[in-house]
Every structure is written in structure tokens, then in C-alpha cells.
Short mmCIF file of C-alpha atoms in Angstrom, two decimals:
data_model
loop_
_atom_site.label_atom_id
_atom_site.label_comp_id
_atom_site.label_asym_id
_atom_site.label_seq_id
_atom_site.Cartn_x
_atom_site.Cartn_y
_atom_site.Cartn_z
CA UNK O 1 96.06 117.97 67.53
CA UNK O 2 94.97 120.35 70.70
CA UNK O 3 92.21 122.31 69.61
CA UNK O 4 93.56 125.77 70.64
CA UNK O 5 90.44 127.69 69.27
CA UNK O 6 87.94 126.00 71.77
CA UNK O 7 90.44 126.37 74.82
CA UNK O 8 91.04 129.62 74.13
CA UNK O 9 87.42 130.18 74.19
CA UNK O 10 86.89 127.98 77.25
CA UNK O 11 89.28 130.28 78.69
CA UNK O 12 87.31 133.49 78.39
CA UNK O 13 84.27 131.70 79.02
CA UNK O 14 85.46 130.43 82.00
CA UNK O 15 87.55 133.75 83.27
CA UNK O 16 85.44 134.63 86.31
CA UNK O 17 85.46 130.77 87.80
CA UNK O 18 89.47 131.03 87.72
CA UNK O 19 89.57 135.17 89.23
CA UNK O 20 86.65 133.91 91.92
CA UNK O 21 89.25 131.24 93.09
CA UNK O 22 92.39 133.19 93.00
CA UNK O 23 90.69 136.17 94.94
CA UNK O 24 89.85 133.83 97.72
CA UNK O 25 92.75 132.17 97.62
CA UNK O 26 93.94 135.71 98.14
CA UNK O 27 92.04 136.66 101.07
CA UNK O 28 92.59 133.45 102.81
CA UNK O 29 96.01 133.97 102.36
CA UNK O 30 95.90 137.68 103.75
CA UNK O 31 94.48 136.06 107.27
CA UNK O 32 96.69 133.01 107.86
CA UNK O 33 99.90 135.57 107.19
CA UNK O 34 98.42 137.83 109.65
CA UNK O 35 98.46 134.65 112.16
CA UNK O 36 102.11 133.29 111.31
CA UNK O 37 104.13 135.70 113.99
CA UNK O 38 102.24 133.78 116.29
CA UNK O 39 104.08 130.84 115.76
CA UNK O 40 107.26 131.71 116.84
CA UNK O 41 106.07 131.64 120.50
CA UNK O 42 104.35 128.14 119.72
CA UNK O 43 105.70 125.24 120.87
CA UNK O 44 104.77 121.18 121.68
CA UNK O 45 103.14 122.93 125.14
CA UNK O 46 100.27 123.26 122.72
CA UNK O 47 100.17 120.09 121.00
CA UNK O 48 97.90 118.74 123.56
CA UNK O 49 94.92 121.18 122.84
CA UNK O 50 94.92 119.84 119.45
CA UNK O 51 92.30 117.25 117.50
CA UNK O 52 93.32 113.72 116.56
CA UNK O 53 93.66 114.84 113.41
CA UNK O 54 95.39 118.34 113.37
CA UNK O 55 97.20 118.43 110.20
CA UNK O 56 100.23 119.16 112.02
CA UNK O 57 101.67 119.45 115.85
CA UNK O 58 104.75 121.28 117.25
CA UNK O 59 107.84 119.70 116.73
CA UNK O 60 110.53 122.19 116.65
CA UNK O 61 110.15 125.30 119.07
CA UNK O 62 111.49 128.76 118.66
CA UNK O 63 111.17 131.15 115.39
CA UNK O 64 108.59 129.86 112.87
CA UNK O 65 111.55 131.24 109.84
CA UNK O 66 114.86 130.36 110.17
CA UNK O 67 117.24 132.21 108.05
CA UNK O 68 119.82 130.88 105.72
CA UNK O 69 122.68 133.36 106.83
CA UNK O 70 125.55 132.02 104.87
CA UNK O 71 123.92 133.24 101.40
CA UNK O 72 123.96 137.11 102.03
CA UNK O 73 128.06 136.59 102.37
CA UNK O 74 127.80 134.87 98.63
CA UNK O 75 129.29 136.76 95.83
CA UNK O 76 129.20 134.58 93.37
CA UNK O 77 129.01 130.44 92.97
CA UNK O 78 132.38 129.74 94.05
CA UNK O 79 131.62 131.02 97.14
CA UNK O 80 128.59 129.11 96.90
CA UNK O 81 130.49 125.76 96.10
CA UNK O 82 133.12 126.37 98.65
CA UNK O 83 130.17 126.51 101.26
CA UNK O 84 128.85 123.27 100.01
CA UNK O 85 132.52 121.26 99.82
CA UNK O 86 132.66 122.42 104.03
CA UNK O 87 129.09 120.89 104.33
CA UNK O 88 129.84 117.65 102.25
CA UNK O 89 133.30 117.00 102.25
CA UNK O 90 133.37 113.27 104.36
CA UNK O 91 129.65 112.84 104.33
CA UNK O 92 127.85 110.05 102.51
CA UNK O 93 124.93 110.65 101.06
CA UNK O 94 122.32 108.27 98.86
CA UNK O 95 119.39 108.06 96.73
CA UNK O 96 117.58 104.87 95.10
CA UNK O 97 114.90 105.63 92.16
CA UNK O 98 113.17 103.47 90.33
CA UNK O 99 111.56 103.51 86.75
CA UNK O 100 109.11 101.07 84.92
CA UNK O 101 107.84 99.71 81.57
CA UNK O 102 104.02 98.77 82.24
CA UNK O 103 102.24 95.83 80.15
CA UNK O 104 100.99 96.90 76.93
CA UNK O 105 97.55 95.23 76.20
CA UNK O 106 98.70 95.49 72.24
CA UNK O 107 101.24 92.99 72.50
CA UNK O 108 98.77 90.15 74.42
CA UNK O 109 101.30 89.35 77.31
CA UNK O 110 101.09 90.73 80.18
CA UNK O 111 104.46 91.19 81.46
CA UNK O 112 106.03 94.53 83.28
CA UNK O 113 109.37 95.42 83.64
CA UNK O 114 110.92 97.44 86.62
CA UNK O 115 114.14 99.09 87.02
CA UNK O 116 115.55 100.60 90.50
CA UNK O 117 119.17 102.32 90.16
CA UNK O 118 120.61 103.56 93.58
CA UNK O 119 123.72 105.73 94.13
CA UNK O 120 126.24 106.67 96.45
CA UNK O 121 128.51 109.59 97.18
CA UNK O 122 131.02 109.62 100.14
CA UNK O 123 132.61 113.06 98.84
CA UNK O 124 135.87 112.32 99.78
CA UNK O 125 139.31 113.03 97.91
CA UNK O 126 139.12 110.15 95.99
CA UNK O 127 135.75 110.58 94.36
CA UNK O 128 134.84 107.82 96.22
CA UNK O 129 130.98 107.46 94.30
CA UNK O 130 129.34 104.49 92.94
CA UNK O 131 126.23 103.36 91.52
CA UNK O 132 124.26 100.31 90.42
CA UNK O 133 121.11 99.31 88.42
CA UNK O 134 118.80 96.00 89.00
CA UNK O 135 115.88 95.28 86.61
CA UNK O 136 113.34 92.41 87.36
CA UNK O 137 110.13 91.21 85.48
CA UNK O 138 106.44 91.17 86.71
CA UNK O 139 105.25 88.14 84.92
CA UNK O 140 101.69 87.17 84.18
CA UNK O 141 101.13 84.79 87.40
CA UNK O 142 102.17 87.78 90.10
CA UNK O 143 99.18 89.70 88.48
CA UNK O 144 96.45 87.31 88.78
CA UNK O 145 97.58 86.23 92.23
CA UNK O 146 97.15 90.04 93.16
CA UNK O 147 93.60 90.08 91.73
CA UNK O 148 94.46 93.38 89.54
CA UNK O 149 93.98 94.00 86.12
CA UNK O 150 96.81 93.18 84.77
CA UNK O 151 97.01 95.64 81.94
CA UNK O 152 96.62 99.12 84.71
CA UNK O 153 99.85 100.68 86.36
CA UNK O 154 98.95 100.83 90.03
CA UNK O 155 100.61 97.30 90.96
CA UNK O 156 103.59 98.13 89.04
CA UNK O 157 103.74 101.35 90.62
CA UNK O 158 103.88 99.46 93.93
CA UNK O 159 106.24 97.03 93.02
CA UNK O 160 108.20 99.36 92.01
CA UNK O 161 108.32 101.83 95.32
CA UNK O 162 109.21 98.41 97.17
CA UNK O 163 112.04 97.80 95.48
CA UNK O 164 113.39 101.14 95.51
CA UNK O 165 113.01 101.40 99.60
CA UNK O 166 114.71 97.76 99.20
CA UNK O 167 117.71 99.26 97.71
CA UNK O 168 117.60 102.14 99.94
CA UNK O 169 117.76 100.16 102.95
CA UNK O 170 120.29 98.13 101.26
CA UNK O 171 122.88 101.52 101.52
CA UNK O 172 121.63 102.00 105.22
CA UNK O 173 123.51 98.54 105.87
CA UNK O 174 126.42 99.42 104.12
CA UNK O 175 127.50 102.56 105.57
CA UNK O 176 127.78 103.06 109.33
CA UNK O 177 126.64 106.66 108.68
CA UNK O 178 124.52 107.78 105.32
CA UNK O 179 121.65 110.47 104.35
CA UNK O 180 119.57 108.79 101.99
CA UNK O 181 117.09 111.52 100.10
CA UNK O 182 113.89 109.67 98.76
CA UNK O 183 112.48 111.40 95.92
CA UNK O 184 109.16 111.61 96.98
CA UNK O 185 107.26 111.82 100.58
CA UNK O 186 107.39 109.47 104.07
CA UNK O 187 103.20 109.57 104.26
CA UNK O 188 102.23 109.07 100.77
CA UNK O 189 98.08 110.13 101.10
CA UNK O 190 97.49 108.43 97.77
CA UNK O 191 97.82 104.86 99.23
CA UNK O 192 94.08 105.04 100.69
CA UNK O 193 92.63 105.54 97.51
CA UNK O 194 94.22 101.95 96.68
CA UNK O 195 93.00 98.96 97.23
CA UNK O 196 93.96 96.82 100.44
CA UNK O 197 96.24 94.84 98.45
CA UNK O 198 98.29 97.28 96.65
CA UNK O 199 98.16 99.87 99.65
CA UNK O 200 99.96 97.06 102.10
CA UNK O 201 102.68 97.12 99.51
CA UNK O 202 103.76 100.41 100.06
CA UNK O 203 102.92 100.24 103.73
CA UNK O 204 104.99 96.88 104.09
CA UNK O 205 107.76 98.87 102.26
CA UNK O 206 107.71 102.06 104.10
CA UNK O 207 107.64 100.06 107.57
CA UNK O 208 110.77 98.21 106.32
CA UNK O 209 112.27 101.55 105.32
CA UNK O 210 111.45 103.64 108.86
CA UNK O 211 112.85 100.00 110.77
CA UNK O 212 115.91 100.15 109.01
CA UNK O 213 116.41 103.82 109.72
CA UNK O 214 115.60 103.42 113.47
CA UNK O 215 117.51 100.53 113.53
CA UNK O 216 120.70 102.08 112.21
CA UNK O 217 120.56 105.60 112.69
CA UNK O 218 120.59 106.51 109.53
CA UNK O 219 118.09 109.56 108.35
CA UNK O 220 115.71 108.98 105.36
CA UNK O 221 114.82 112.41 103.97
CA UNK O 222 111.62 112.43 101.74
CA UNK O 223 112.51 115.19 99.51
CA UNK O 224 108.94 116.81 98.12
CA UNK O 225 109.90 119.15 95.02
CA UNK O 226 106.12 120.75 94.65
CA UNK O 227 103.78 120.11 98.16
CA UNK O 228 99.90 120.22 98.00
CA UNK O 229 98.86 119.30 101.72
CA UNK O 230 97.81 121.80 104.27
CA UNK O 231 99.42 120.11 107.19
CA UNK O 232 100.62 123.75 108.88
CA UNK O 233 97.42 125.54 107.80
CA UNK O 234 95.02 123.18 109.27
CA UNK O 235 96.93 123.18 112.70
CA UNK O 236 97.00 127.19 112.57
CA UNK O 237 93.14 127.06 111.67
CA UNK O 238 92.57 124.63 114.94
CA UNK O 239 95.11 126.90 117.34
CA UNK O 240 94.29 130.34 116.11
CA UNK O 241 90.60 129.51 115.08
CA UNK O 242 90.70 130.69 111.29
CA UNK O 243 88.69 130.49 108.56
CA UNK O 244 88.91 126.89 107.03
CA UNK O 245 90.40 127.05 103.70
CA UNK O 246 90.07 124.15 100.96
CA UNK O 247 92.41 125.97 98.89
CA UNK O 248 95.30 127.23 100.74
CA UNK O 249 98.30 125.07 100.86
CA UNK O 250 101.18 125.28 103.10
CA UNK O 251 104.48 126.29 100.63
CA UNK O 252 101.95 129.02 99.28
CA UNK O 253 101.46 130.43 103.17
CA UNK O 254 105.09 130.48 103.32
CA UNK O 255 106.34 131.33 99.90
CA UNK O 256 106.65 135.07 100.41
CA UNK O 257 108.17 134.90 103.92
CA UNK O 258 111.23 132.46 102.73
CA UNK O 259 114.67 133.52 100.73
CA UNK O 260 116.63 131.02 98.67
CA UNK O 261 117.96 128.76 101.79
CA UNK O 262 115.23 129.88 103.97
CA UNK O 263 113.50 127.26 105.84
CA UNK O 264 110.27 126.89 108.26
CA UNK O 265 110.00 125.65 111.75
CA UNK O 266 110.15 121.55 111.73
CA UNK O 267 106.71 120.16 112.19
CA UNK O 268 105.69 116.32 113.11
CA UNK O 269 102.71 115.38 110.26
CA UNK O 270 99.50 114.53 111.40
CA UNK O 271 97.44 114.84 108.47
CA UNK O 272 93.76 113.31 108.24
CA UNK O 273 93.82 111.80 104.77
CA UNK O 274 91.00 109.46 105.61
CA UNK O 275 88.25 108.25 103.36
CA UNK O 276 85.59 108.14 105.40
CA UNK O 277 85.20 108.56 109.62
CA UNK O 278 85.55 105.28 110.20
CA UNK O 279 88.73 104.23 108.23
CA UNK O 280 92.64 104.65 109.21
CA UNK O 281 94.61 107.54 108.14
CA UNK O 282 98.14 106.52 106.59
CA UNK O 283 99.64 107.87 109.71
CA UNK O 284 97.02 105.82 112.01
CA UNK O 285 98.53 102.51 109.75
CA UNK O 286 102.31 103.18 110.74
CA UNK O 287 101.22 102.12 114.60
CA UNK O 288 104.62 103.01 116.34
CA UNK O 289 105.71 104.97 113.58
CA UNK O 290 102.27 107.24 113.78
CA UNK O 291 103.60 110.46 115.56
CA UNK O 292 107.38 109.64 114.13
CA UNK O 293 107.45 111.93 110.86
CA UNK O 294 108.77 115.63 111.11
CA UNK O 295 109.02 117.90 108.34
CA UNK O 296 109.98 121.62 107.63
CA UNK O 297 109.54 123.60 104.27
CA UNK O 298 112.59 125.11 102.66
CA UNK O 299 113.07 127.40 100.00
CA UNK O 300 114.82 126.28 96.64
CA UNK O 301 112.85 127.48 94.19
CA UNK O 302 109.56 129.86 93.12
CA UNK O 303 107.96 127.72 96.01
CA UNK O 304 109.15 126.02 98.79
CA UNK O 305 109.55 122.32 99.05
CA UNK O 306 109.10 120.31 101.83
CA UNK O 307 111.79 118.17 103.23
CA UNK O 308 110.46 115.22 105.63
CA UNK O 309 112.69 113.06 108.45
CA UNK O 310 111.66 110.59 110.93
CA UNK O 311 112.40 112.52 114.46
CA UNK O 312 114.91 110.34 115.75
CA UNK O 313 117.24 111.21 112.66
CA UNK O 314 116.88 114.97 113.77
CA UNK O 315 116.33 114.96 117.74
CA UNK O 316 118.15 118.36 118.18
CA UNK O 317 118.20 121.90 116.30
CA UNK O 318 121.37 121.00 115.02
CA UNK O 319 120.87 117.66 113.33
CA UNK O 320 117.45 119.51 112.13
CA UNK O 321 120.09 122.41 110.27
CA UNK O 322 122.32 119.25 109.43
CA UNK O 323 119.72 117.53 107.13
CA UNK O 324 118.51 121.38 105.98
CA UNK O 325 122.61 122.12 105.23
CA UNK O 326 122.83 118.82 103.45
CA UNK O 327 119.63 119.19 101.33
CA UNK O 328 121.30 123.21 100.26
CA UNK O 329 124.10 121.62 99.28
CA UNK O 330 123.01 119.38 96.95
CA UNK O 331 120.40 121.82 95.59
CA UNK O 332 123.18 123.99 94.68
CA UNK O 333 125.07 121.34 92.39
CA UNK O 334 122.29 120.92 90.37
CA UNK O 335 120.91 124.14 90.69
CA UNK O 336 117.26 123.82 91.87
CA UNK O 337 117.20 120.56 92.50
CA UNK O 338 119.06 118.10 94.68
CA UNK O 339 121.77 116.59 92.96
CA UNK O 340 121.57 112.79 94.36
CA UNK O 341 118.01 112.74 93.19
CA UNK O 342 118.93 113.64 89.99
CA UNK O 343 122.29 110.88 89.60
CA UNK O 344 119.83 108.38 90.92
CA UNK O 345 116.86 109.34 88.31
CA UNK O 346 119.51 108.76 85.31
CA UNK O 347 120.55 105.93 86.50
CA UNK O 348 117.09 104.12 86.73
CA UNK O 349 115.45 105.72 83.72
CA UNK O 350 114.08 103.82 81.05
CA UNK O 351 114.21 105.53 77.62
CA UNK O 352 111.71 105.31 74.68
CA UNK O 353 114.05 103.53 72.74
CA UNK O 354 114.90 101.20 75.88
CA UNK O 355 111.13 100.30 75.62
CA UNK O 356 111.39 99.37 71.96
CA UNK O 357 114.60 96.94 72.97
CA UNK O 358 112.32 95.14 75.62
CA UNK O 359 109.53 94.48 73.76
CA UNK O 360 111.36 93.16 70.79
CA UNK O 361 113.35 90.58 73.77
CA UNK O 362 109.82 89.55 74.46
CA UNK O 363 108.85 89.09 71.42
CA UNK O 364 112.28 86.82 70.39
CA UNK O 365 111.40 85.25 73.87
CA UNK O 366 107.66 84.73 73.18
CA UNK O 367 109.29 82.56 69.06
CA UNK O 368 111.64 80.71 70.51
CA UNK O 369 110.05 79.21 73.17
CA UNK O 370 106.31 78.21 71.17
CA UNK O 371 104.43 81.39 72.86
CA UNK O 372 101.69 82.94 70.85
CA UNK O 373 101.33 86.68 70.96
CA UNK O 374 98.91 88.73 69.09
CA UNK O 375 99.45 92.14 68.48
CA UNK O 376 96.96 94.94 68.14
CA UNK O 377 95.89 96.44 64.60
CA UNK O 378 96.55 99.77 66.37
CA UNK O 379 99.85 98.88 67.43
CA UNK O 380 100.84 97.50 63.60
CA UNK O 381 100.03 100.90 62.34
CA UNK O 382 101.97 102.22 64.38
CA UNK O 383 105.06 100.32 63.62
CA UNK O 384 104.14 100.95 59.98
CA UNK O 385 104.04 104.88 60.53
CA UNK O 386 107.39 104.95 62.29
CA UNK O 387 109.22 102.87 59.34
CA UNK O 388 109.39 99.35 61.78
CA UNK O 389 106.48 97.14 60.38
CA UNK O 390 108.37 94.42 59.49
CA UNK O 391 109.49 93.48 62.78
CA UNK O 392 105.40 93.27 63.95
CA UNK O 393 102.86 90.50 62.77
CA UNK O 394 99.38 92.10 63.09
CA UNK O 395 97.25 88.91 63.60
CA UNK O 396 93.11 89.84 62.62
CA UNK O 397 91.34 89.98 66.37
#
């Protein structure tokens, strides 16, 4: 049980910490506002006074806030929906997620599970939509030939962000034209806190993911509900020479300057997520990919999310508004969130019950083919608490 009395206490205890970092949040907020007019005039001219590592460079030029005009027409959401059957009616558009059961160290066997469901919706008049779901095991051998501990999440997690860019680039091939939303971003910074083995798995996988959209022409758009980086404000501290801020991030600097619709300027990322001088950045490892990922941010919510593209899927303003129009769209049939995400998260999920089912199939598996298991004492009383104990053997460890 959370012990509200002590956090509560912590709390007050702990007030002038939280007010100290909010008030220069605050103030460093107050000067990089004062500094965003000047990005209207900014364009790629200036990319070439920038560091290696600027955080961002100029992609798009022009206004730094473009305005969603349609809205302010809106009276109510059938106008809204009428807007988005213009933008979608004929276009295909796909997602691919992915969900996972990891190995449980109670049950002895260390065996994952991982599911990837992908999805398709050609909005035309015949509801032409599909969907399909693949699951596949991650047996014992895979994790001692990776050298991880077999019983921790971060190979599964890897395995399983391969397979979903598998099925993604699986739609790419089918469709001559598609706009596949990831749910997730293009430069995922994590990665080089991995180690080298599990970091070239989603490496391998991304560069299989940006070849197949190059190849066919077909936009992936990492979709990034809530942003942490600081990609604009670091390139604003290097051309305006601000104040360096640790705490300011970039859908924060924009939050108050964007309506519902609203979106920024597109930007190519060129983030320094190193760890250490001497090691890559993520960008650094995509070689020919390096300067290839653009993003903007885009109001849907309390804060704007940011909405990434590789810049040959948006090499004009009005493929740019294209991807931005499509994004709206299927924000507004969900409501805050885009709807192709959302089909594609049900249909990979994994319930709590759907856990239960797998583990039992292992353990039939494990009897009927001579396996031994052994199952935790913590795990037994477990089963015994929720009314299931029969079905468990707790073997003495």
C-alpha cells in the first residue's frame, strides 16, 4: 500500500526544490519566446554556421507557426468529420504495433512471447480495411546466443521493434502508395544506452525501415504523443546565443504559441545524444540516412506532439501539410489521438488474462514433452490468493 502520509510530507518538505525548478523553467522560457519571431526569417542559409551537433538545422523555410485555418470555419464535429472524409477519402494509411509477454524467472523457462498486429485502411466506399496479427516465441537458445540475461526485457523489447518495422515494411510493398504512422520516434536516443548487441537490432531494423521507404516512396511518420528532446531549443541557443537550458524542452517552447491543428516549422534532427565525445550519435550510425529525418511539432492536445518524416517523403510545403492534414485527420477520429495507432495497438495487445493462457500452454507443453519446470514459492501464493492453485506445483528451491 502507498504510504500517502510520508509523500505527503516529502511533498512539503521538498516544496522549494520543485518551485526553484519551475521558476527557472519559467524564466528560460520567457527568453527563448522572446527569440522565436526570429525564426520566421530563418532558413537552411544558416544551417552552415551551425555545430556538428546542433540539435536541429533548417529544413522548412518561411513562418516558424503555421496555422490550421480550416478549424475556425468548424461549428461543430460534423463539420469536423466532413473535413477529414475530403482529406482521407482514397488514401491508404497504416500502422504496425507490437506487444510482448517477457520470461518470468518464477516459472524456470525462459521463454518470451511477442505479438506484432498491423492494419490497413484504404478509406474507400467499400470499407476497404484489414488487419492481421503474428505471434512468435523467443526460446531459451536465442537468449544465450545474445549474451543477455535472459530473464530482463531489453532483448525482447528489440525483438519486438524489429518485427513491427518488418510488418511495416511489409504494407510499404503492398500498396503502391501508403502513410504508415509508427507509434513512436525515427531516432530513438535510448538505443546508446544499450549494449552493442541489442542497439544493432533496432539500428538493423530502422535501416531496413528508412530503405524500404526510400525505395518505394512511401512516408514513415514517427508519431511522438509526449516529446522530451530539445532539438529546436538547442539550435536557437547556438543561432541566437541564449542561455543553455537543461530543462526546457521543445513542445513546452511552443505550447502557448500553437491552437488545436497548429503546427511548427519542419526541422531536420540533429540531436547529440552521445555518451561520451568519442562515441557515435544515433544519427552519426544511420551513415546516409544521418541528415535524412525532418520533423515539425503539431498541436493535438495540452502539448504538442511531434510528428517525424524522412525528407524525401515531404520534399515540398505541400507534401509537408499532406502528412500534417493526414495526421489531423486521424487525430480527430479518435479524438486526441491518431486513430491508426490506436486500431493497430488493439490489435497487438496482449491482455492479463492472455498472459495466464500462455503460460498455462507452456506449462501443458513443458508435461507432455518430459520438461521439468519449477515454479517459484512466490508465484504459488499467488495462484493460491487469486483462487488458481491447483493448476501450479510449487516445487521447494
Amino acid at each position: 500500500m502507498l504510504n500517502l502520509h510520508d509523500l505527503s510530507s516529502e511533498f512539503e518538505d521538498r516544496k522549494s526544490a520543485i518551485i526553484n525548478y519551475e521558476r527557472e523553467t519559467s524564466g528560460e522560457l520567457a527568453w527563448y519566446r522572446k527569440a522565436l519571431p526570429n525564426l520566421d526569417c530563418a532558413d537552411a542559409s544558416l544551417n552552415s554556421t551551425l555545430p556538428q551537433y546542433s540539435g536541429a538545422k533548417l529544413f522548412e523555410s518561411g513562418v516558424a507557426i503555421r496555422r490550421f485555418h480550416p478549424a475556425t470555419s468548424w461549428k461543430n464535429r460534423e463539420d469536423a468529420i466532413s473535413w477529414v472524409d475530403g482529406v482521407l477519402s482514397g488514401v491508404t494509411v497504416g500502422s504496425a504495433d507490437g506487444s510482448q509477454i517477457y520470461p518470468d524467472k518464477n516459472y524456470g523457462l525462459p521463454i518470451a512471447a511477442v505479438q506484432v498486429g498491423s492494419v490497413y485502411n484504404r478509406h474507400t466506399t467499400d470499407r476497404e480495411y484489414a488487419q492481421e496479427t503474428s505471434a512468435s516465441l523467443i526460446t531459451p537458445d536465442e537468449f544465450a546466443d545474445a549474451g543477455v540475461y535472459a530473464y530482463g526485457k531489453e532483448f525482447v523489447d528489440a525483438r519486438r521493434f524489429a518485427l513491427e518495422c518488418d510488418a511495416l515494411i511489409d504494407l510499404m510493398h503492398a500498396f503502391d502508395r501508403i502513410y504508415l504512422l509508427l507509434d513512436g520516434t525515427l531516432v530513438p536516443s535510448h538505443i546508446n544506452a544499450l549494449r552493442k548487441n541489442i542497439k544493432e537490432i533496432y539500428l538493423d531494423a530502422m535501416m531496413k525501415l528508412l530503405d524500404a521507404s526510400n525505395e518505394t516512396g512511401n512516408p514513415i511518420i514517427g508519431y511522438v504523443d509526449v516529446s522530451v528532446q530539445r532539438d529546436v531549443v538547442t539550435m536557437m541557443r547556438h543561432i541566437y546565443r541564449l542561455k543553455e537550458t537543461k530543462q526546457l524542452f521543445d513542445p513546452v517552447l511552443f505550447a502557448d504559441e500553437l491552437n488545436w491543428g497548429d503546427r511548427t516549422k519542419a526541422f531536420i534532427c540533429n540531436r547529440d545524444d552521445r555518451r561520451g565525445a568519442d562515441s557515435p550519435s544515433v544519427l552519426d550510425t544511420y551513415i546516409r540516412y544521418r541528415d535524412s529525418i525532418a520533423f515539425f511539432y503539431m498541436r493535438m492536445g495540452d502539448l504538442p506532439s511531434r510528428i517525424e518524416f524522412p525528407v524525401w517523403a515531404a520534399d515540398d510545403a505541400d507534401e509537408i501539410d499532406r502528412i500534417a492534414d493526414i495526421v489531423r485527420a486521424e487525430t480527430i477520429l479518435r479524438g486526441s489521438y491518431p486513430d491508426i495507432l490506436m486500431l493497430a495497438h488493439r490489435n497487438a495487445v496482449v491482455t492479463t488474462k492472455e498472459h495466464e493462457v500462455f503460460y498455462r500452454m507452456l506449462s501443458r507443453f513443458c508435461r507432455e514433452h518430459g520438461i521439468v519446470t519449477h515454479t517459484g514459492a512466490k508465484q504459488g501464493y499467488k495462484a493460491r490468493e487469486s483462487g488458481s492453485s491447483s493448476r501450479i506445483r510449487v516445487y521447494p528451491s
